[in-house]
Coordinates of C-alpha atoms in Angstrom, one line a residue:
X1 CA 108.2 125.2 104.4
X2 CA 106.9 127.5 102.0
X3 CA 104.9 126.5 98.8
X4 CA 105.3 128.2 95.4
X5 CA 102.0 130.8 96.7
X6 CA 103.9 131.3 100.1
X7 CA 101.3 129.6 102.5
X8 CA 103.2 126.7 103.8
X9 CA 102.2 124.0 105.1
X10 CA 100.3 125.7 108.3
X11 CA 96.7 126.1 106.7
X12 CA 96.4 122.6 105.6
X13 CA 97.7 121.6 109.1
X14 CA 94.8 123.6 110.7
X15 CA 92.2 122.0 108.5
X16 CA 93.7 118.5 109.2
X17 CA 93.0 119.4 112.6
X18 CA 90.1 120.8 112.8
X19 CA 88.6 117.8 110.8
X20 CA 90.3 115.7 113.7
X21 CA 89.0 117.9 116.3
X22 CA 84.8 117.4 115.1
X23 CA 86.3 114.0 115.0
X24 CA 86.7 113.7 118.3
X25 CA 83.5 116.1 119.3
X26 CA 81.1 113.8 117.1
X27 CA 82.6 110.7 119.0
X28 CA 81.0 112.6 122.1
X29 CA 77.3 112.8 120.7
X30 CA 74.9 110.1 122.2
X31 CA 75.4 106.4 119.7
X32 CA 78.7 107.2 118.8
X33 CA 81.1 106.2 121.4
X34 CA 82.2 102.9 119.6
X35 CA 83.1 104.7 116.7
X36 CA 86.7 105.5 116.7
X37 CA 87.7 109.0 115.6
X38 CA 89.8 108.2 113.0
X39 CA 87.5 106.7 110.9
X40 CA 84.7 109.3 111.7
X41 CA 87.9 111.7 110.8
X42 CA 88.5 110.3 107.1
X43 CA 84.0 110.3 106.8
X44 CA 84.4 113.9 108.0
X45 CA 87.4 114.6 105.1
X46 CA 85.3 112.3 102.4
X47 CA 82.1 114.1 102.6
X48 CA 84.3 118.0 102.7
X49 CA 86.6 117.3 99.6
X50 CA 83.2 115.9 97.3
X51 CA 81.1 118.5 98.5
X52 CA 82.6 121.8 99.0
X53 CA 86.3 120.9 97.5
X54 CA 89.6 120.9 99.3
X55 CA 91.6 124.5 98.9
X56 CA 94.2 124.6 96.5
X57 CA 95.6 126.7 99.7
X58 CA 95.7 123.4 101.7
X59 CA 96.8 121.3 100.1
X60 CA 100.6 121.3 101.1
X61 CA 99.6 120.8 104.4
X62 CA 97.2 117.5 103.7
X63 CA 100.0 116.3 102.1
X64 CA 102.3 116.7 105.3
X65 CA 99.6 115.0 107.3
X66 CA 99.3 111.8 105.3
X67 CA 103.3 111.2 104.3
X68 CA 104.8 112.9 107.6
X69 CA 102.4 112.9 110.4
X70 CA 100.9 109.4 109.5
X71 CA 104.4 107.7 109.5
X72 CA 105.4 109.8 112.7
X73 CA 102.2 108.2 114.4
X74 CA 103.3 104.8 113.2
X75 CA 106.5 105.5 114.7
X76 CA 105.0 106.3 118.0
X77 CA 102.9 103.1 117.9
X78 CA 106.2 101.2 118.5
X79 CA 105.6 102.5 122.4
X80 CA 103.1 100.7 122.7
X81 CA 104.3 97.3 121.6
X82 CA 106.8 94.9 122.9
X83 CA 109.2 92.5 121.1
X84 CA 107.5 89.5 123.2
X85 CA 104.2 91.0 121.2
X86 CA 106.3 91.4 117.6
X87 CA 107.1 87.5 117.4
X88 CA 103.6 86.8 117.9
X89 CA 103.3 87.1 114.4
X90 CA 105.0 83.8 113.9
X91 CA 105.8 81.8 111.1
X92 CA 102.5 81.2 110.2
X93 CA 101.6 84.9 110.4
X94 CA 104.4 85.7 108.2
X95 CA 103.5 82.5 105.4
X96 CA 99.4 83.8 105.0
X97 CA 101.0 87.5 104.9
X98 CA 103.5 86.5 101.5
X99 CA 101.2 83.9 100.3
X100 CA 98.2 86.6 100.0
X101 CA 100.7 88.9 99.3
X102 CA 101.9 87.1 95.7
X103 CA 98.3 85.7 95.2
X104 CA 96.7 88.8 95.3
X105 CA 99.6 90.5 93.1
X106 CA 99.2 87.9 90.2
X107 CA 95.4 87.4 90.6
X108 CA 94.9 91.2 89.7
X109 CA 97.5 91.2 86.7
X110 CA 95.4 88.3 85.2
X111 CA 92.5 89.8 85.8
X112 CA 93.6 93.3 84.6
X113 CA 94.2 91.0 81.2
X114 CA 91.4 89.3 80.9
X115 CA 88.9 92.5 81.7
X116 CA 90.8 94.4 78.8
X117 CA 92.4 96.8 82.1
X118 CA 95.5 98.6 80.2
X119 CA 99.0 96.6 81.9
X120 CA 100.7 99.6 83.9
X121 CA 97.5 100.7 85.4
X122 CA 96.7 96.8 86.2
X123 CA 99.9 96.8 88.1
X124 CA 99.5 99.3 90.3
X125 CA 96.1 98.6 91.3
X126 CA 97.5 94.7 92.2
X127 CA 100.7 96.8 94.1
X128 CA 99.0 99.0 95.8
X129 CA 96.0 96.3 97.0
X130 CA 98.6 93.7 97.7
X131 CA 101.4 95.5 99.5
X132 CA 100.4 99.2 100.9
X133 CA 98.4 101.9 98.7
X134 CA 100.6 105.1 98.2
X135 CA 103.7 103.5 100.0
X136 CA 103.4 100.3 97.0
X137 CA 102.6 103.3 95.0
X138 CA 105.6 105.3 94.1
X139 CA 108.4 102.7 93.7
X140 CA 105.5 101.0 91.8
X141 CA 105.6 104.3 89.8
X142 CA 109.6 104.2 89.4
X143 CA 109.4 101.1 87.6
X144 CA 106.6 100.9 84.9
X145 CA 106.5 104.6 84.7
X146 CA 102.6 104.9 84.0
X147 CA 100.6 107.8 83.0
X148 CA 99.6 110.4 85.6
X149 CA 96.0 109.4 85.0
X150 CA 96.6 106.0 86.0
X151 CA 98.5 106.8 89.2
X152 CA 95.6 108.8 90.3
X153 CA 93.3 106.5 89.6
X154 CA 95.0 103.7 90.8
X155 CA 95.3 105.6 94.0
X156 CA 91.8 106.5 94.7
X157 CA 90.9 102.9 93.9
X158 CA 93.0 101.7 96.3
X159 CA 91.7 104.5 99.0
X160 CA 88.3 104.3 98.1
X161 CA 88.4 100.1 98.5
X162 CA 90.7 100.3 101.7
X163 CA 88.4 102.7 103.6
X164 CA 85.2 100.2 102.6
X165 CA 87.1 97.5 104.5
X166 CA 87.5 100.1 107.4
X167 CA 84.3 100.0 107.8
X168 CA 82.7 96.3 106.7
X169 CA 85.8 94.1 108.7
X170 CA 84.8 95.5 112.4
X171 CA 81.1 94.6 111.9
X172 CA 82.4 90.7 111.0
X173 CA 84.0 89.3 114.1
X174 CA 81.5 87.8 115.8
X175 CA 79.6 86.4 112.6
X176 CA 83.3 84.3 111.1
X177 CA 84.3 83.9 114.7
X178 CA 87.5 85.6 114.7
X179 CA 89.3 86.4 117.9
X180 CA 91.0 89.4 118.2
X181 CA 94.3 87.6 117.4
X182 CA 92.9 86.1 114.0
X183 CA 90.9 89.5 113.2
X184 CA 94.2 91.6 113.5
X185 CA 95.9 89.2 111.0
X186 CA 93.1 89.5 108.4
X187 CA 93.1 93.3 108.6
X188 CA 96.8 93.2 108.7
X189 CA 97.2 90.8 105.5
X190 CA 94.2 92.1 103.2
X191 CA 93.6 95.9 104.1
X192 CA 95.2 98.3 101.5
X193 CA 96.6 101.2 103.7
X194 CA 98.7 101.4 107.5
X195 CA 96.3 103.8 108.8
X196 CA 93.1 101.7 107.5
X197 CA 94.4 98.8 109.1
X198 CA 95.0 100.9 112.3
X199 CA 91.5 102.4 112.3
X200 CA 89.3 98.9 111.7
X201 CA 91.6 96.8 113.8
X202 CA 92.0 98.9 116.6
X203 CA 87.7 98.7 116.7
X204 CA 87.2 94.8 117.7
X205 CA 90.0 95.4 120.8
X206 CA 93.7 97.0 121.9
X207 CA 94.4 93.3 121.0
X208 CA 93.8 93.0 117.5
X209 CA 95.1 96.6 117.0
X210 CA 98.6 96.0 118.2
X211 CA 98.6 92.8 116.1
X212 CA 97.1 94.3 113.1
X213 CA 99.3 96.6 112.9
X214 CA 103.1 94.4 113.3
X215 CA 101.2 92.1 110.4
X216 CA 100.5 95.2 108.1
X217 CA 104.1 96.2 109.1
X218 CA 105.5 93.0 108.2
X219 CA 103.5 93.1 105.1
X220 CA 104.8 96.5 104.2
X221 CA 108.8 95.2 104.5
X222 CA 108.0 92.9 101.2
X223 CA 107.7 96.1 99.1
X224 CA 111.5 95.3 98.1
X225 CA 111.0 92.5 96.7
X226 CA 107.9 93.2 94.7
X227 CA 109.0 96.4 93.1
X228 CA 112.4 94.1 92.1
X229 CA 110.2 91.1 90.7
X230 CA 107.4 93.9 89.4
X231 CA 110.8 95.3 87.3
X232 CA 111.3 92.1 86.3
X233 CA 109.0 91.8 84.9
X234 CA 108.5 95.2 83.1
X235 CA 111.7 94.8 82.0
X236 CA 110.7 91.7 79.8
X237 CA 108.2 94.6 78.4
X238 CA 109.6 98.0 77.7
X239 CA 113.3 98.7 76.8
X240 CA 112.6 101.6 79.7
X241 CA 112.0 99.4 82.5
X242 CA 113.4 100.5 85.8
X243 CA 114.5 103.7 84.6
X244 CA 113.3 107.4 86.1
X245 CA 112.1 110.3 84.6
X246 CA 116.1 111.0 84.3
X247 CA 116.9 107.9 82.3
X248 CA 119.1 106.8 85.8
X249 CA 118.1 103.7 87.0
X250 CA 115.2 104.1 89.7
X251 CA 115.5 103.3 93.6
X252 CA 112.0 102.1 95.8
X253 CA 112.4 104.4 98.8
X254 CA 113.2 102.4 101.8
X255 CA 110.2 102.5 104.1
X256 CA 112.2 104.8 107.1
X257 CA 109.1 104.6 109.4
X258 CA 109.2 100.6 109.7
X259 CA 113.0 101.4 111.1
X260 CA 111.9 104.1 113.6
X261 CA 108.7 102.0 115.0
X262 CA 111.1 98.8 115.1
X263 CA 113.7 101.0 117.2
X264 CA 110.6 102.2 119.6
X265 CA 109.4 98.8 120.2
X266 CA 112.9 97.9 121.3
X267 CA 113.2 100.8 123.7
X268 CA 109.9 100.0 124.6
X269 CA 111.0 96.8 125.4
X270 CA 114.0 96.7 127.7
X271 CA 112.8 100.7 129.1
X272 CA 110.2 101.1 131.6
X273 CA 107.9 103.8 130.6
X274 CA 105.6 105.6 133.5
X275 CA 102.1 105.5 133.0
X276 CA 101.6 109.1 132.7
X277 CA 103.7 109.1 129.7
X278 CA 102.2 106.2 128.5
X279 CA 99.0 107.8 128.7
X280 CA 99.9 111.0 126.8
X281 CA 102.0 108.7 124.0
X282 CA 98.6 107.1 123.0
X283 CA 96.7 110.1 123.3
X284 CA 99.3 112.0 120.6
X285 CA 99.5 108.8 118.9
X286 CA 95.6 108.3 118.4
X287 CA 95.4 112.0 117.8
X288 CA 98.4 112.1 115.3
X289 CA 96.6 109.2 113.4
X290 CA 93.2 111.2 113.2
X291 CA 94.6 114.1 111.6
X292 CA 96.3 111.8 108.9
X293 CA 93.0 110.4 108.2
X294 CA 90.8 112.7 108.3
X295 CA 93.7 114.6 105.3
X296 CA 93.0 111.1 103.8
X297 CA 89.5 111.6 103.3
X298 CA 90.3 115.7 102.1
X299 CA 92.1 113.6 98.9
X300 CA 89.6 111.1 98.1
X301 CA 87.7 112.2 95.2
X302 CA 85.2 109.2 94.9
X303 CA 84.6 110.5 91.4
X304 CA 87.9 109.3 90.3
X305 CA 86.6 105.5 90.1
X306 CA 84.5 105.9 87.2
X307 CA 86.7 108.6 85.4
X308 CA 88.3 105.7 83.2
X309 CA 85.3 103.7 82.7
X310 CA 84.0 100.6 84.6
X311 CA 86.5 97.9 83.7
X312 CA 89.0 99.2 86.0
X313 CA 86.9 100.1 88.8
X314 CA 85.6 96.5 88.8
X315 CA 89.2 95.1 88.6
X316 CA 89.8 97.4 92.4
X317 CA 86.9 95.6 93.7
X318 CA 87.7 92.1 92.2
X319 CA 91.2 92.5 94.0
X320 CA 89.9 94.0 97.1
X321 CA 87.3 91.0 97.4
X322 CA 89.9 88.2 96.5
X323 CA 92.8 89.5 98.7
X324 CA 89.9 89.8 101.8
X325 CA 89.1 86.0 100.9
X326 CA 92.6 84.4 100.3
X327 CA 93.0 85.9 103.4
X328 CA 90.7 84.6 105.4
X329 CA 90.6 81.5 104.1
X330 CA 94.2 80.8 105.1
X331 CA 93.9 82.1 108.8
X332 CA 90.9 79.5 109.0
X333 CA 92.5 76.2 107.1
X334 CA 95.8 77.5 109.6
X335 CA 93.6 77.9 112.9

């Protein structure tokens, strides 16, 4: 897997890794066992890339550790869960999910309008807070065709915002009285990225972790249908709507990790796995999960929010804040 300098992918792995590896020692000093190591991991990567800069030498590899090895741990994570534990999500899981889903979408177009936020770049800030970051991201991208500027900024936005929430949600519990049930469905309905949902869910209990993650999941299978209505509308917009860089009509990638966790948690589910395995499945899993974070936080220049001025920047934090209340406010008026 060579890159155009010839250093593959294997020096960005080992910096991936060694980021997860002080992950894991830090979690060892005295005051910092309830921290979990994936979101010291993605503090670790942060504070690297805006102070010393990530190497142009590995960058190929942070790549492969956010697209490949994240969605290979979320594949794994399907060991760990059950089909029993997948219907929990219910029908009323499912309504909050879409409701916040399409409330969150249009809120931040509107708002994008009335804060004077240029239209392509106000759509994918509302894709990528409503639906999933990167993965609302590209077919986002394939449809309205924005500047390169915009996608970058759009991104870190969405990073930036998601990894705040990582942090705030496990500290809030206790104070809205949220069992672990509850709290996994508001991390898995408002939180912007899979592995930011995995990292603050997974804080308040295995519980709320497991559940967090089939709502995010569940959340992440309505991409389709926003990238078809989000061309839709484009369409009504831009004689180019829908079409690629090619002039061919553009195709959202189908989310292949979803399949591959749904086909673990079946085998999961009628196999009996020993608990030795079982063991070393999480441990790769968590590990896995670490590294993709902590190549998370080697791409997140925090500088990137004010590069276009404030009015976008405060259109990310409008949506993060109203997707976190709509949220939350329907999993209370629902019980």
């Amino acid at each position: 897997l060579p890159d155009v300098h010839g250093t593959g992918i294997w020096p960005g792995l080992l910096l991936t890794s060694l980021v997860a590896a002080a992950a894991y020692a830090i979690k060892m000093l005295p005051g910092m066992a309830t921290f979990s190591p994936m979101i010291i991991a993605i503090l670790i990567g942060i504070v690297f890339h805006n102070l010393v800069g990530t190497p142009a030498w590995a960058r190929q590899g942070v790549t492969f550790s956010i697209r490949r090895l994240l969605r290979l741990a979320i594949i794994l994570l399907g060991l760990q869960l059950t089909i029993i534990q997948v219907i929990e999500v219910g029908g009323r899981g499912i309504a909050i999910i879409v409701a916040t889903l399409v409330a969150t979408f249009a809120f931040t177009v509107w708002m994008g309008r009335l804060l004077g936020v240029e239209r392509k770049l106000a759509q994918l800030i509302a894709a990528g807070t409503s639906v999933c970051g990167d993965s609302a991201g590209i077919p986002t991208i394939a449809v309205t065709a924005p500047r390169y500027a915009d996608v970058t900024y759009a991104v870190a936005g969405v990073t930036v915002f998601g990894s705040i929430a990582m942090f705030i949600y496990p500290l809030l519990p206790r104070l809205l009285n949220l069992d672990q049930h509850a709290f996994g469905l508001w991390t898995g309905a408002s939180i912007h990225e899979i592995a930011q949902v995995v990292a603050a869910a997974f804080q308040n209990g295995q519980s709320a972790g497991e559940f967090g993650t089939m709502a995010k999941l569940a959340r992440v299978m309505l991409l389709a249908p926003m990238v078809i209505v989000l061309g839709v509308m484009t369409a009504r917009t831009s004689k180019q709507a829908g079409l690629d860089a090619n002039g061919t009509q553009a195709r959202p990638p189908i989310p292949w990790f979803i399949l591959g966790f749904v086909a673990l948690v079946g085998v999961n589910s009628i196999a009996s796995i020993p608990n030795e395995a079982r063991v070393w499945i999480v441990a790769i899993t968590t590990f896995l999960l670490t590294v993709a974070l902590g190549a998370m936080g080697l791409e997140t220049d925090i500088r990137k929010l004010t590069a276009k001025g404030f009015r976008p920047a405060l259109l990310g934090a409008c949506s993060f804040l109203f997707i976190a209340c709509f949220s939350l406010m329907l999993i209370k008026l629902t019980g």
